[in-house]
XYZ file of C-alpha atoms in Angstrom:
83
model
C -40.524 22.671 6.125
C -42.866 19.925 4.758
C -45.764 20.701 2.347
C -49.128 21.344 4.080
C -51.496 18.395 3.640
C -54.385 18.603 1.149
C -57.846 19.338 2.979
C -61.116 17.738 2.106
C -64.569 18.657 3.753
C -66.371 15.633 4.826
C -68.793 15.819 2.053
C -66.033 15.810 -0.553
C -64.146 13.303 1.291
C -67.165 10.878 1.095
C -67.524 11.570 -2.493
C -63.960 11.138 -3.394
C -62.831 8.372 -0.826
C -61.274 6.167 -3.656
C -59.164 9.157 -5.045
C -58.242 10.021 -1.438
C -57.077 6.469 -0.816
C -55.107 6.384 -4.161
C -53.247 9.550 -3.197
C -52.417 8.350 0.279
C -51.115 5.077 -1.087
C -48.785 7.183 -3.087
C -47.429 8.986 0.067
C -49.747 11.996 0.487
C -51.245 12.783 3.930
C -55.006 14.300 3.577
C -56.829 16.189 6.329
C -60.533 15.719 6.673
C -62.335 18.857 7.992
C -65.681 19.622 9.477
C -66.931 23.267 9.125
C -63.401 24.221 8.193
C -61.843 22.518 11.282
C -59.465 19.734 10.908
C -60.933 16.570 12.372
C -59.065 13.609 11.015
C -55.728 12.866 9.088
C -55.554 10.195 6.609
C -51.786 8.849 6.347
C -50.121 5.946 4.379
C -49.934 2.740 6.488
C -46.349 1.499 6.696
C -46.416 -2.202 6.585
C -43.633 -3.932 8.460
C -43.994 -7.155 6.646
C -45.499 -7.665 3.069
C -47.302 -10.905 3.143
C -48.497 -12.255 -0.089
C -50.918 -14.941 1.093
C -50.876 -18.514 2.335
C -47.502 -19.938 2.694
C -45.622 -16.653 2.856
C -43.755 -17.653 6.158
C -42.935 -21.154 4.742
C -39.527 -22.157 5.871
C -39.346 -19.306 8.282
C -41.133 -20.845 11.401
C -39.891 -23.599 13.681
C -42.575 -25.555 15.505
C -41.937 -27.806 18.375
C -42.628 -31.512 17.907
C -45.062 -31.384 20.970
C -46.861 -28.287 19.793
C -50.250 -30.031 19.672
C -49.850 -32.281 22.706
C -52.537 -32.514 25.427
C -49.988 -31.070 27.797
C -49.442 -28.042 25.740
C -52.998 -27.581 24.859
C -53.959 -27.615 28.594
C -51.181 -25.273 29.586
C -52.471 -22.821 27.076
C -56.106 -23.376 28.128
C -54.886 -22.650 31.778
C -53.225 -19.231 30.529
C -56.475 -18.197 29.024
C -58.633 -19.218 32.148
C -60.258 -22.111 30.134
C -59.108 -25.093 31.902
């Protein structure tokens, strides 16, 4: 059986948001309560891809030679109802 999540009331959550985020980044789940009733859960976000910035997909994408041709641009515009 998993451990119960730590609970904070809304006032304490606002006061300790940075600490709560730090704990969540380390895998904890935190419950936020109003008047003793749980209303929200803060959970770690599991990223599928860890991109470090510009160029992080370099060499991984293939672009067709006509990617920016007038025909392709018009086709895309039609798809979005802009033509």
